[in-house]
mmCIF file of C-alpha atoms in Angstrom:
data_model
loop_
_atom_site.group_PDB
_atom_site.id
_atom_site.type_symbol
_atom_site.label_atom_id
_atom_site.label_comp_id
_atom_site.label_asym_id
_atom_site.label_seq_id
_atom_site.Cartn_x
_atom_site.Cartn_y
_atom_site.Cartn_z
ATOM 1 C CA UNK A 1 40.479 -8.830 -235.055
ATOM 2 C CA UNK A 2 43.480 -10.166 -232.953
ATOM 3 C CA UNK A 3 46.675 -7.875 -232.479
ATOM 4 C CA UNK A 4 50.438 -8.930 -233.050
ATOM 5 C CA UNK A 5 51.316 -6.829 -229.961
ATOM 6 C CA UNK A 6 54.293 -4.136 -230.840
ATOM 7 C CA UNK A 7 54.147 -6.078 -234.838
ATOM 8 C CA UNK A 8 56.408 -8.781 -233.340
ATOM 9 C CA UNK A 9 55.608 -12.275 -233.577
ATOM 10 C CA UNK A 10 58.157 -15.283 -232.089
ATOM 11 C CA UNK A 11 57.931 -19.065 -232.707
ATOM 12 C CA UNK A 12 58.157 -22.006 -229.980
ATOM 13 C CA UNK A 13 58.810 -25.374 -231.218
ATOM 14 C CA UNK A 14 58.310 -28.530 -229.226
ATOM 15 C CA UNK A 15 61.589 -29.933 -230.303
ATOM 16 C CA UNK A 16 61.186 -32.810 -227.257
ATOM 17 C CA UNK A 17 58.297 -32.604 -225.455
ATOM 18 C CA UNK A 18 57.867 -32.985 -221.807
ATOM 19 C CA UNK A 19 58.565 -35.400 -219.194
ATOM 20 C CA UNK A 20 55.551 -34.456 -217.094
ATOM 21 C CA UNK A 21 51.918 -34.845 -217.991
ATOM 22 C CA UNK A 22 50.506 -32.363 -215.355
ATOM 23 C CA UNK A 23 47.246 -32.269 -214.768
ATOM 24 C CA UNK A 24 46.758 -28.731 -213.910
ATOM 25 C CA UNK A 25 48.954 -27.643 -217.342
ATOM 26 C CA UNK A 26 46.924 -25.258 -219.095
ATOM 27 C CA UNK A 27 48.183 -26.078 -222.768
ATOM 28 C CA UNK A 28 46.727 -29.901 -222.115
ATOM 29 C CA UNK A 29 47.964 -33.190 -223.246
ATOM 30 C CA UNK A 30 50.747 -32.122 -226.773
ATOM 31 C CA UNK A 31 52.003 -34.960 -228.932
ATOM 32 C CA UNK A 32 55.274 -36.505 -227.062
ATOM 33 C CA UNK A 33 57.246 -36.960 -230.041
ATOM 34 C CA UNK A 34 60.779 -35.716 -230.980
ATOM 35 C CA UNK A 35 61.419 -33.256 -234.423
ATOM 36 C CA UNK A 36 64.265 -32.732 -236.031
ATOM 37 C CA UNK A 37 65.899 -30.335 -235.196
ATOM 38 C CA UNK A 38 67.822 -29.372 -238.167
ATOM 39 C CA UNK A 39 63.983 -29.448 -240.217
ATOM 40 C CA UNK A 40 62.773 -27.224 -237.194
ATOM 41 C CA UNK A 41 65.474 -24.244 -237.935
ATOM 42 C CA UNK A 42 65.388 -24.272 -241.726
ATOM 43 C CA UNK A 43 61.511 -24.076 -241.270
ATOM 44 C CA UNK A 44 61.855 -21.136 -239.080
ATOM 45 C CA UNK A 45 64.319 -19.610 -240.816
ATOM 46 C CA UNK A 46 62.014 -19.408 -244.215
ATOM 47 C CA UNK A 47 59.450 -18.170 -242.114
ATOM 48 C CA UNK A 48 61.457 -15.333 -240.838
ATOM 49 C CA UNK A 49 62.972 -14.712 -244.355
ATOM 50 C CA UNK A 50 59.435 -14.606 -246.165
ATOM 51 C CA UNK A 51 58.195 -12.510 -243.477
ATOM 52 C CA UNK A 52 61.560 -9.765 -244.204
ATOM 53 C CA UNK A 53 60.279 -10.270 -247.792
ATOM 54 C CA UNK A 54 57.053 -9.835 -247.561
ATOM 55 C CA UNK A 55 56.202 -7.776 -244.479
ATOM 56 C CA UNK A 56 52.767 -9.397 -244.141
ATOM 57 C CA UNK A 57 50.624 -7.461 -241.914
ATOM 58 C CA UNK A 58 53.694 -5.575 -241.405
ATOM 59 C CA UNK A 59 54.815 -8.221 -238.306
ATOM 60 C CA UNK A 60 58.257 -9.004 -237.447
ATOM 61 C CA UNK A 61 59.333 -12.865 -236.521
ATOM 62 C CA UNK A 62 61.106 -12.180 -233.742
ATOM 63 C CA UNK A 63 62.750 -14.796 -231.796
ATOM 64 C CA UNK A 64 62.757 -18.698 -231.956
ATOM 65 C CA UNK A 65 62.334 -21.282 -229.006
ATOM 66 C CA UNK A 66 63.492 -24.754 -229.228
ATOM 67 C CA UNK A 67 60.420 -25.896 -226.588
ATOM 68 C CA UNK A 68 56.929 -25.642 -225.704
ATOM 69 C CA UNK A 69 57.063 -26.789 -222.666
ATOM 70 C CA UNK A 70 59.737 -28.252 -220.238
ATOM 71 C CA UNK A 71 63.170 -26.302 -221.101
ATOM 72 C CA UNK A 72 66.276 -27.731 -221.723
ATOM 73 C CA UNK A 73 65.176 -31.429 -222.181
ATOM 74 C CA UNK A 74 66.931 -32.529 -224.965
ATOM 75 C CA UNK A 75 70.013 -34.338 -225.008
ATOM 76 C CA UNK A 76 71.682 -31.850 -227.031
ATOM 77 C CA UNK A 77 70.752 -28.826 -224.950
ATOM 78 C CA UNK A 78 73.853 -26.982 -224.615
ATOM 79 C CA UNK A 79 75.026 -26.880 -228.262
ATOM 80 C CA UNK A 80 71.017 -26.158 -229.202
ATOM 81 C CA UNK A 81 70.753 -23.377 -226.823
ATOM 82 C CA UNK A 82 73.994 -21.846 -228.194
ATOM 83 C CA UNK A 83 72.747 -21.825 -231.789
ATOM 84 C CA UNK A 84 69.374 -20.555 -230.406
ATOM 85 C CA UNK A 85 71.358 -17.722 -228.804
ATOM 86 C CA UNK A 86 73.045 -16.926 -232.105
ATOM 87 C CA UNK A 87 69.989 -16.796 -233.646
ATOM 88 C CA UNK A 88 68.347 -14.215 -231.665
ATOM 89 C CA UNK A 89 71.056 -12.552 -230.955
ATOM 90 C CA UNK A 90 70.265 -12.886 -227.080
ATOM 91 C CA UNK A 91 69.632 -15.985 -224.453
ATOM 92 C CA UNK A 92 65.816 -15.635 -224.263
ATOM 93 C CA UNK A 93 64.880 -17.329 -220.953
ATOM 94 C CA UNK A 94 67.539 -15.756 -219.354
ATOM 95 C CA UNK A 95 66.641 -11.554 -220.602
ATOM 96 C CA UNK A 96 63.028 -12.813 -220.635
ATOM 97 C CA UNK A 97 63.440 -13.784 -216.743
ATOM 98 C CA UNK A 98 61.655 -16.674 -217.452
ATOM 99 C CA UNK A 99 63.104 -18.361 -214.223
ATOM 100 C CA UNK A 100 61.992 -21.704 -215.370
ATOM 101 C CA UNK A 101 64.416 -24.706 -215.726
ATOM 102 C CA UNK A 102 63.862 -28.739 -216.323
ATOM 103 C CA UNK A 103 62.780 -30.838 -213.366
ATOM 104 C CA UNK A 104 63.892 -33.928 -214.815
ATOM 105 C CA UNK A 105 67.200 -32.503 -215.965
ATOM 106 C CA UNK A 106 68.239 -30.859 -212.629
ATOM 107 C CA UNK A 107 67.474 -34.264 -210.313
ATOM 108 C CA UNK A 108 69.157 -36.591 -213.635
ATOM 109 C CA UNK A 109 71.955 -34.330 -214.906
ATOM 110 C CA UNK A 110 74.655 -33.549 -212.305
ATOM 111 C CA UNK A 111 76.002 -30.648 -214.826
ATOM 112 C CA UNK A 112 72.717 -29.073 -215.816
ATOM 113 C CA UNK A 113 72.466 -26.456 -212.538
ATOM 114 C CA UNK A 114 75.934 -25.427 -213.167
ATOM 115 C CA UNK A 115 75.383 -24.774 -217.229
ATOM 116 C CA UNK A 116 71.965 -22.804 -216.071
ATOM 117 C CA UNK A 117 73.820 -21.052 -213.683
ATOM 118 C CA UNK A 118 76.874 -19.810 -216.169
ATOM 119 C CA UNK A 119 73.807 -19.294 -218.626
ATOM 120 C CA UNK A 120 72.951 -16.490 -216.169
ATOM 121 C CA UNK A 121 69.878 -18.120 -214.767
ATOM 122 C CA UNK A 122 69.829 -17.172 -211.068
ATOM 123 C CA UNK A 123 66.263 -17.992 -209.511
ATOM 124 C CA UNK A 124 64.283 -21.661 -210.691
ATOM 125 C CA UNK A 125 60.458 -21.853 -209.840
ATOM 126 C CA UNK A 126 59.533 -25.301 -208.940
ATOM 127 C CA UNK A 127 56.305 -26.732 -209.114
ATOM 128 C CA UNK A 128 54.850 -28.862 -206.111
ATOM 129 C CA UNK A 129 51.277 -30.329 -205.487
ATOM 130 C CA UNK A 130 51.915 -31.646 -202.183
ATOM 131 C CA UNK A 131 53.709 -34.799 -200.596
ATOM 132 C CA UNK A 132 55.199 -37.564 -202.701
ATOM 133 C CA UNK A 133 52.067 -39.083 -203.790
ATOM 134 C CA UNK A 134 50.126 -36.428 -204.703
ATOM 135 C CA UNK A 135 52.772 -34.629 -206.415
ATOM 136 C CA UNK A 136 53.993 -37.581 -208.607
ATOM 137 C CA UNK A 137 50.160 -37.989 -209.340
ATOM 138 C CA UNK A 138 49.849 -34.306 -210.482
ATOM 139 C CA UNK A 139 52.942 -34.097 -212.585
ATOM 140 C CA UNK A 140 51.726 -37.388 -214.571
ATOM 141 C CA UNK A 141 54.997 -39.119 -213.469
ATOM 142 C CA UNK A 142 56.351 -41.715 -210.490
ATOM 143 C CA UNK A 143 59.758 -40.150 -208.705
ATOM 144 C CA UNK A 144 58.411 -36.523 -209.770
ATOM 145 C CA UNK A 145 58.351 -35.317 -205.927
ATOM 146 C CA UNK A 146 62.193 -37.037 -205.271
ATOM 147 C CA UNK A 147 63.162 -34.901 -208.196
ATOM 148 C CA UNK A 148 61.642 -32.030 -206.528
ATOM 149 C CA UNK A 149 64.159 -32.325 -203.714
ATOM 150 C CA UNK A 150 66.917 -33.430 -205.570
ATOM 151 C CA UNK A 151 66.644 -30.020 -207.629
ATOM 152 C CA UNK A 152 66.207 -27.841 -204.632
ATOM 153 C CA UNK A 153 69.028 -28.837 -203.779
ATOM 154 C CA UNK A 154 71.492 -28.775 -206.688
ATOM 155 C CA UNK A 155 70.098 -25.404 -207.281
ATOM 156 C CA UNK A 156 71.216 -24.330 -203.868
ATOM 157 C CA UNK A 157 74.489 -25.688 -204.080
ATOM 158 C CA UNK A 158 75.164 -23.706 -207.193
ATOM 159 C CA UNK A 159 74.137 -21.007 -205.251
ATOM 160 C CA UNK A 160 70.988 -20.535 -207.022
ATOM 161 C CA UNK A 161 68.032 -19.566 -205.708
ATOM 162 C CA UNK A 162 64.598 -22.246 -205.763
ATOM 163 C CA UNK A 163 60.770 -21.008 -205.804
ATOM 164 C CA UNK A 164 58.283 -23.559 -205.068
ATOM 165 C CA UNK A 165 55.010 -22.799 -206.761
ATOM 166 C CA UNK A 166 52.261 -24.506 -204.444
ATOM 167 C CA UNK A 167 49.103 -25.742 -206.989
ATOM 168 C CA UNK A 168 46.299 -25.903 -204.906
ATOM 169 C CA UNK A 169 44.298 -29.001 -204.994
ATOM 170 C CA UNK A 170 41.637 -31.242 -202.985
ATOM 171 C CA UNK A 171 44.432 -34.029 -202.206
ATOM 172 C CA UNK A 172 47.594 -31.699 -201.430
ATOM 173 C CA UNK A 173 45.349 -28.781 -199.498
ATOM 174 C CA UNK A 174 45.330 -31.718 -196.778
ATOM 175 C CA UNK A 175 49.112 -31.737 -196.830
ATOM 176 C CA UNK A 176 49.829 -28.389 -196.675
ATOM 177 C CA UNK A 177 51.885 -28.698 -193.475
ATOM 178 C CA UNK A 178 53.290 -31.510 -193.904
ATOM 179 C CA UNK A 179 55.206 -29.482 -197.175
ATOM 180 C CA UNK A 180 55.818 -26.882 -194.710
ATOM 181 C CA UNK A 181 57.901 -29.433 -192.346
ATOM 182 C CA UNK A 182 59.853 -30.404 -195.554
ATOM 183 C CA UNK A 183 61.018 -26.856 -196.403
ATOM 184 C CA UNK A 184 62.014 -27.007 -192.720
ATOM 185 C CA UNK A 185 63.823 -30.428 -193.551
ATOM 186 C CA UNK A 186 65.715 -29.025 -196.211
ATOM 187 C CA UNK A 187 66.777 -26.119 -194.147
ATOM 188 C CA UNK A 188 65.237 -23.589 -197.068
ATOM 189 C CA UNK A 189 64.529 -20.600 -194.574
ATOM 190 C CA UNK A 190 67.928 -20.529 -193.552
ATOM 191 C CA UNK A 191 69.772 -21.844 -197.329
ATOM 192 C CA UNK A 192 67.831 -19.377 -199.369
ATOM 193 C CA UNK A 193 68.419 -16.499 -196.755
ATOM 194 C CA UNK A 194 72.219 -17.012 -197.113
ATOM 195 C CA UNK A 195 71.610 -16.110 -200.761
ATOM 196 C CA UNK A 196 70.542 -12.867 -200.156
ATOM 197 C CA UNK A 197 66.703 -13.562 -200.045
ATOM 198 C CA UNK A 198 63.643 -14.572 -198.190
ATOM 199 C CA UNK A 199 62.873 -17.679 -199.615
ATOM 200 C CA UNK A 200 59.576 -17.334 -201.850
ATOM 201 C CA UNK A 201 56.967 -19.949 -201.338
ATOM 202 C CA UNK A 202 53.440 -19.044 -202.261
ATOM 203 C CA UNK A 203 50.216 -20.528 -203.249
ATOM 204 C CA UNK A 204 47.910 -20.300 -206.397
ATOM 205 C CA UNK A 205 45.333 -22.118 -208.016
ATOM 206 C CA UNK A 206 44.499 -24.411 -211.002
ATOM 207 C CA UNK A 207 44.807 -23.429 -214.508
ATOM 208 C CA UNK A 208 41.598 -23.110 -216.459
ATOM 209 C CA UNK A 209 41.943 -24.819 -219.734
ATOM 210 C CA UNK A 210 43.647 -27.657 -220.591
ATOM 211 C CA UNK A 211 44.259 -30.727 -218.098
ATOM 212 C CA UNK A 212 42.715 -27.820 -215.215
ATOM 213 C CA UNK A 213 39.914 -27.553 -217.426
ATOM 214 C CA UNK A 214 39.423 -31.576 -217.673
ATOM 215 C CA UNK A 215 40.247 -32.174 -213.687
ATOM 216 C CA UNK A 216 38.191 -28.897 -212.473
ATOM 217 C CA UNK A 217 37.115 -31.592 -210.255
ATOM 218 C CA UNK A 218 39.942 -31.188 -208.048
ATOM 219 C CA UNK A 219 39.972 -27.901 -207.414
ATOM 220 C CA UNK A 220 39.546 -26.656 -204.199
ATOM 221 C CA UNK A 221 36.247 -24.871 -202.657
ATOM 222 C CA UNK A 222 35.400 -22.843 -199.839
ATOM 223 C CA UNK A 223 35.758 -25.730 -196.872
ATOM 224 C CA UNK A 224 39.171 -26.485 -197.868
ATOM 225 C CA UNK A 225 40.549 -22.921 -196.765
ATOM 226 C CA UNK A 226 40.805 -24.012 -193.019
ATOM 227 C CA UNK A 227 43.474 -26.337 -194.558
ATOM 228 C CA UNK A 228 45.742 -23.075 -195.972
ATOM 229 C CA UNK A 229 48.156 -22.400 -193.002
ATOM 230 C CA UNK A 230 48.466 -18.744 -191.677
ATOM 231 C CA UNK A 231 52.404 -18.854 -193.167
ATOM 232 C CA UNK A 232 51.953 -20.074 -196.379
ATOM 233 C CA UNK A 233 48.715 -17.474 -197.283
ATOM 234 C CA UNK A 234 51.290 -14.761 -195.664
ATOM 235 C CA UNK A 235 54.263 -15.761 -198.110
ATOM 236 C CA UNK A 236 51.279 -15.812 -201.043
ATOM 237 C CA UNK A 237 50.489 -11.908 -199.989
ATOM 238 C CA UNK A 238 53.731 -11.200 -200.093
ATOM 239 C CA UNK A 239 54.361 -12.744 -203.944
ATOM 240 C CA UNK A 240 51.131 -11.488 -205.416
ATOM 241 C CA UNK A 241 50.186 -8.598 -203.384
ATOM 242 C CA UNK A 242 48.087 -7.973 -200.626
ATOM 243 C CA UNK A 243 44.667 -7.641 -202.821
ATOM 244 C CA UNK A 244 45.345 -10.973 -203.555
ATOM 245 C CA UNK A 245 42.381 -13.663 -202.691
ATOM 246 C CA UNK A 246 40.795 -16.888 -202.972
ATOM 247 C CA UNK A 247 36.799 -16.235 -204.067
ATOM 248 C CA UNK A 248 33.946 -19.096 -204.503
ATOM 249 C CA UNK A 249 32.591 -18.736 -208.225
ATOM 250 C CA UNK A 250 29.574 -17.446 -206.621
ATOM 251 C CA UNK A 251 31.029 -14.444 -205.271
ATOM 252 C CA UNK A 252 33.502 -13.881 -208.684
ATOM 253 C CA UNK A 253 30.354 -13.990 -210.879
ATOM 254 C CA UNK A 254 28.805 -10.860 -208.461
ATOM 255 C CA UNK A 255 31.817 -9.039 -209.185
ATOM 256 C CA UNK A 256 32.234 -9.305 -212.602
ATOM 257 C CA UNK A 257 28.242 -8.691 -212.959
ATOM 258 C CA UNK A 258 28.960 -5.319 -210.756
ATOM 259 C CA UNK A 259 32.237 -4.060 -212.409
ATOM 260 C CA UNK A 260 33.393 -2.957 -216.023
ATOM 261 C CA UNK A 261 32.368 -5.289 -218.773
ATOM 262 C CA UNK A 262 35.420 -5.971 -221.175
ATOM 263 C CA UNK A 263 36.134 -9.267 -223.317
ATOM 264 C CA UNK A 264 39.317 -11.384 -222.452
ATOM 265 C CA UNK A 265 41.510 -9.988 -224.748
ATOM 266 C CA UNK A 266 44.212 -9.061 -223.075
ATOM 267 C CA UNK A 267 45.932 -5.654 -224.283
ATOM 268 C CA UNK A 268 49.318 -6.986 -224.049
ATOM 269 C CA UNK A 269 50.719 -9.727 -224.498
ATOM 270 C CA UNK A 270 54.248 -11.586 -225.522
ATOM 271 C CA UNK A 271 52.726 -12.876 -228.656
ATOM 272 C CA UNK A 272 54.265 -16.771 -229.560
ATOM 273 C CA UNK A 273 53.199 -19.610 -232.701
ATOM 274 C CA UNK A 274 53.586 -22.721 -230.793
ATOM 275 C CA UNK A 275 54.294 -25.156 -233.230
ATOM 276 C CA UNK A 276 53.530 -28.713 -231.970
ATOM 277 C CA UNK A 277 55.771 -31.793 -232.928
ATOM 278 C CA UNK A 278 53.491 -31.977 -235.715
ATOM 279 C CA UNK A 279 53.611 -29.295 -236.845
ATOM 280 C CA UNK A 280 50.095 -27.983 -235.690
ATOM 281 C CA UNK A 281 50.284 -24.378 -234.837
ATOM 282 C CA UNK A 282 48.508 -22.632 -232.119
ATOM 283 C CA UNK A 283 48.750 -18.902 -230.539
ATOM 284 C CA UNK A 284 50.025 -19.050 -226.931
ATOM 285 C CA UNK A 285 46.415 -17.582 -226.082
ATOM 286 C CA UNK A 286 44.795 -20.480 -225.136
ATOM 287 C CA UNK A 287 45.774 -24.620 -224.918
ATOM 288 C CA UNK A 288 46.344 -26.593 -227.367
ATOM 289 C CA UNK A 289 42.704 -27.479 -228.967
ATOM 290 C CA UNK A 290 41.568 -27.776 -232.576
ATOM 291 C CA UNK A 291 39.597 -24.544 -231.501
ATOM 292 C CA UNK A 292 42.871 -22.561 -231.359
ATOM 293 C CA UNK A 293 44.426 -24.295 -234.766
ATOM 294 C CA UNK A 294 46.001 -21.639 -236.748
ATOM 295 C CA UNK A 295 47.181 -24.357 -239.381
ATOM 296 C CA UNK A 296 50.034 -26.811 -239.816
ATOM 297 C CA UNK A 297 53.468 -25.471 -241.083
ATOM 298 C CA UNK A 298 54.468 -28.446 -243.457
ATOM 299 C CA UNK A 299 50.922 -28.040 -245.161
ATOM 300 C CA UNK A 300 49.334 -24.775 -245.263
ATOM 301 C CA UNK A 301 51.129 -21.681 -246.814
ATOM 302 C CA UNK A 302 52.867 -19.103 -244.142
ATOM 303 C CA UNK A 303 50.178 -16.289 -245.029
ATOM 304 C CA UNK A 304 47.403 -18.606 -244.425
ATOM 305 C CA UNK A 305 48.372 -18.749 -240.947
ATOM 306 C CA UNK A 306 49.002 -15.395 -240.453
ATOM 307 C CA UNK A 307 45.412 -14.577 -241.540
ATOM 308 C CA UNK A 308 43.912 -17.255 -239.515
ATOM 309 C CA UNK A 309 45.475 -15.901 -236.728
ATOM 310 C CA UNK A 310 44.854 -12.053 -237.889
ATOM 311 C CA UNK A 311 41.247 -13.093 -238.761
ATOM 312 C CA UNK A 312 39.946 -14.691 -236.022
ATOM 313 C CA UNK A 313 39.073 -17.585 -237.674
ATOM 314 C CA UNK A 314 39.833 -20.401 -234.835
ATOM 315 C CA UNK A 315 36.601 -20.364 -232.533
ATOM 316 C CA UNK A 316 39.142 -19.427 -229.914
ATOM 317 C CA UNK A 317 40.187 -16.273 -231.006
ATOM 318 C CA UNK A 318 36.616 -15.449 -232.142
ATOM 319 C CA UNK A 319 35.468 -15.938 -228.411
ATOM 320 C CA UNK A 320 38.018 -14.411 -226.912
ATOM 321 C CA UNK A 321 37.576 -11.247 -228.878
ATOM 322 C CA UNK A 322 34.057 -10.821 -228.730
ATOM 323 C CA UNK A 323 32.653 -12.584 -225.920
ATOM 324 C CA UNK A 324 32.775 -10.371 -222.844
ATOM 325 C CA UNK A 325 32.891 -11.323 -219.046
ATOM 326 C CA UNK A 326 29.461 -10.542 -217.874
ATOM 327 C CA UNK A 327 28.574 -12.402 -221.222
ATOM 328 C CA UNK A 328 30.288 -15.529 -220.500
ATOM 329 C CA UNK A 329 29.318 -15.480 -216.487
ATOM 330 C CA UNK A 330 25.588 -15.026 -217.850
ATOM 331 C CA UNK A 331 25.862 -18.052 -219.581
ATOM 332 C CA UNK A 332 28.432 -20.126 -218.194
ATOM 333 C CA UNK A 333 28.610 -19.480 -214.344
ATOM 334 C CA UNK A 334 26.861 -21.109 -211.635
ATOM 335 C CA UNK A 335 25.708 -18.624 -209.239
ATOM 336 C CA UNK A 336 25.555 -21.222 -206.305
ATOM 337 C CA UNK A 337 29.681 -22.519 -207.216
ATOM 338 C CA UNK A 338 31.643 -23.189 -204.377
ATOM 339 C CA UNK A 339 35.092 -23.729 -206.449
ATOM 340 C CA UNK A 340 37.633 -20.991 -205.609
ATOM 341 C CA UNK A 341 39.450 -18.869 -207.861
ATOM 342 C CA UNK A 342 42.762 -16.675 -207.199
ATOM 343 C CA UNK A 343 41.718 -13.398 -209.690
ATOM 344 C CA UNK A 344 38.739 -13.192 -212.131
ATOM 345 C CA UNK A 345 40.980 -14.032 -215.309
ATOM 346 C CA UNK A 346 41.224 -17.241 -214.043
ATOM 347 C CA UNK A 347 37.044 -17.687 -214.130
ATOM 348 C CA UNK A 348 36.716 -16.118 -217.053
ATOM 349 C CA UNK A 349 39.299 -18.514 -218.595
ATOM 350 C CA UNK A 350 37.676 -21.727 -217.144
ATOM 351 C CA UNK A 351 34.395 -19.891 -218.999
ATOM 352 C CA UNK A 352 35.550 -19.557 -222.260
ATOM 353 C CA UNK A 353 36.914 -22.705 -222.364
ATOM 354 C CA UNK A 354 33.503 -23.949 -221.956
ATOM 355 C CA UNK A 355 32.163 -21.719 -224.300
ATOM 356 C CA UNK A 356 34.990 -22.954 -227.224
ATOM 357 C CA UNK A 357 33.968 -26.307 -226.276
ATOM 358 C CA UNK A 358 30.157 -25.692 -226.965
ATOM 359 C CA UNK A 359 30.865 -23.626 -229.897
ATOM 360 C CA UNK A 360 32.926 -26.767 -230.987
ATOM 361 C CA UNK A 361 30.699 -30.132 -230.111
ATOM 362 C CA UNK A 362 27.420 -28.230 -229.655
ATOM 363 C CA UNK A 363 25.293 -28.110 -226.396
ATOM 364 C CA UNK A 364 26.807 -30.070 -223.531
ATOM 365 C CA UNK A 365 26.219 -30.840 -219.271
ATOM 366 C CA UNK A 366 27.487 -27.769 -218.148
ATOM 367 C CA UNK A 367 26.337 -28.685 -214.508
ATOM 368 C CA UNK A 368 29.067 -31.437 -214.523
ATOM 369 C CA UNK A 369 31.930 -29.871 -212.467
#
């Protein structure tokens, strides 16, 4: 049965979407529209009430999230944030070190890096693909790479410190140093260092459900490592660790066939409901996919999600519980794959998202890749 890790439960709501459509994002393509926001609070304020009442499963609601996704987008950020802070009694993404902030809001919103800063947000970690084209391609939106730089920049002149998260891919692998002459442009070694730190750039890899599941295509394999320059892999060792390492498939599948067989559930976890702008609800264990529904808020009763959830019932859960590694490389892997992956977690992912996806539509291609 699934866990509510340390009986706490907290609720994300995707008050206003995204302004990206990334293909690599794990939790996949949400519904774009707005809720109200007033609707949104009352609802989770029942919820949290009921669960005080009731003590179902003997799980405590503990804090609520105005997004999903990007952070900060809405128009009325600052006075939503405040009330958010109010009602957990603590700024989240800020004692959560989160580090994330809005893309579109730091390049559109001259104020924004000066609120985050005050907020007591001190480091932002940036996303970027590659050069302009491939990065406005992979964050689903034209002018996505400007904003990049544009928000480097504010950040640093608030004296705040950027991280640019380098998504591996078959276009931008090409233009790895071409990224490294812009962090040259912009002067980051020096900047950054005048804030006290080495400035943190590092590579990883694709996420493994969701838009990474549907464009595994673009993942990188085993040629594409004489594209990695000797810097950048240095600055990843130095983020990750130095066991850190970019495997084929092939070799990931003899490792998990040689070591301890476990299922993905992880043993902890920071246990969130996101609640979709309508009103869906899915555990933040997986992407959004009607094999993760828990239920929708406006129509099924509070305990009825709970138990869905507690159950097992979404094919999801079930697979994630009881299917175990060597299992899902037995059936899933190809022993010849030349994709790489950064850790096993990340395989394993990419295989039980097949494995939901035959569990949900029945027997599929599994040698398209």
């Amino acid at each position: 049965m699934a866990q509510f890790y340390n009986q706490e439960l907290s609720l994300a709501f995707d008050i206003y979407g995204c302004p990206q459509r990334c293909r690599h994002c794990w939790l996949g393509d949400l519904p774009n529209n707005h809720m109200n926001v007033e609707e949104v609070i009352d609802t989770f304020l029942r919820i949290k009430q009921e669960q005080e009442a009731k003590g179902y499963y003997g799980v405590q609601v503990k804090y609520f999230s105005p997004d999903v996704r990007e952070p900060h987008f809405g128009r009325d950020y600052e006075e939503l944030y405040a009330r958010t802070d109010r009602m957990n009694g603590c700024k989240l993404e800020v004692d959560k070190n989160y580090e994330l902030l809005s893309l579109w809001r730091l390049a559109h919103d001259f104020g924004y890096a000066k609120w985050a800063k005050e907020r007591g947000i001190k480091r932002c970690q940036l996303k970027v693909f590659g050069l302009e084209k491939t990065s406005d391609y992979f964050h689903g939106r034209k002018g996505a790479h400007r904003d990049l730089l544009l928000a480097t920049n504010r950040l640093l002149d608030q004296g705040m410190i950027p991280r640019w998260q380098v998504y591996l891919n078959q276009w931008g692998v090409k233009e790895l140093d071409g990224v490294l002459d812009l962090v040259c442009e912009l002067n980051l070694w020096e900047r950054v260092q005048e804030l006290g730190e080495p400035f943190n750039i590092h590579l990883t890899t694709f996420d493994s459900e969701g838009n990474g599941f549907k464009n595994h295509n673009l993942r990188i394999n085993s040629a594409d490592k004489r594209f990695i320059p000797k810097l950048l892999w240095q600055k990843t060792l130095e983020h990750f660790g130095e066991d850190c390492c970019l495997m084929t498939e092939s070799e990931w599948i003899q490792a998990i066939l040689a070591g301890e067989d476990r299922t993905p559930m992880p043993k902890e976890h920071n246990l969130f409901f996101f609640v979709t702008s309508d009103w869906e609800v899915y555990p933040n264990l997986g992407e959004v996919a009607p094999w993760w529904r828990l239920g929708n808020l406006q129509k099924d009763p509070w305990l009825d999600i709970l138990s869905s959830y507690k159950n097992n019932i979404p094919i999801g859960l079930r697979n994630l519980d009881t299917l175990t590694n060597k299992e899902l490389a037995t059936r899933y892997g190809d022993v010849t794959g030349d994709k790489l992956f950064m850790n096993v977690d990340e395989l394993v992912g990419y295989y039980l998202a097949k494995a939901n996806r035959w569990d949900a539509y029945g027997p599929f291609d599994h040698t398209i890749r």
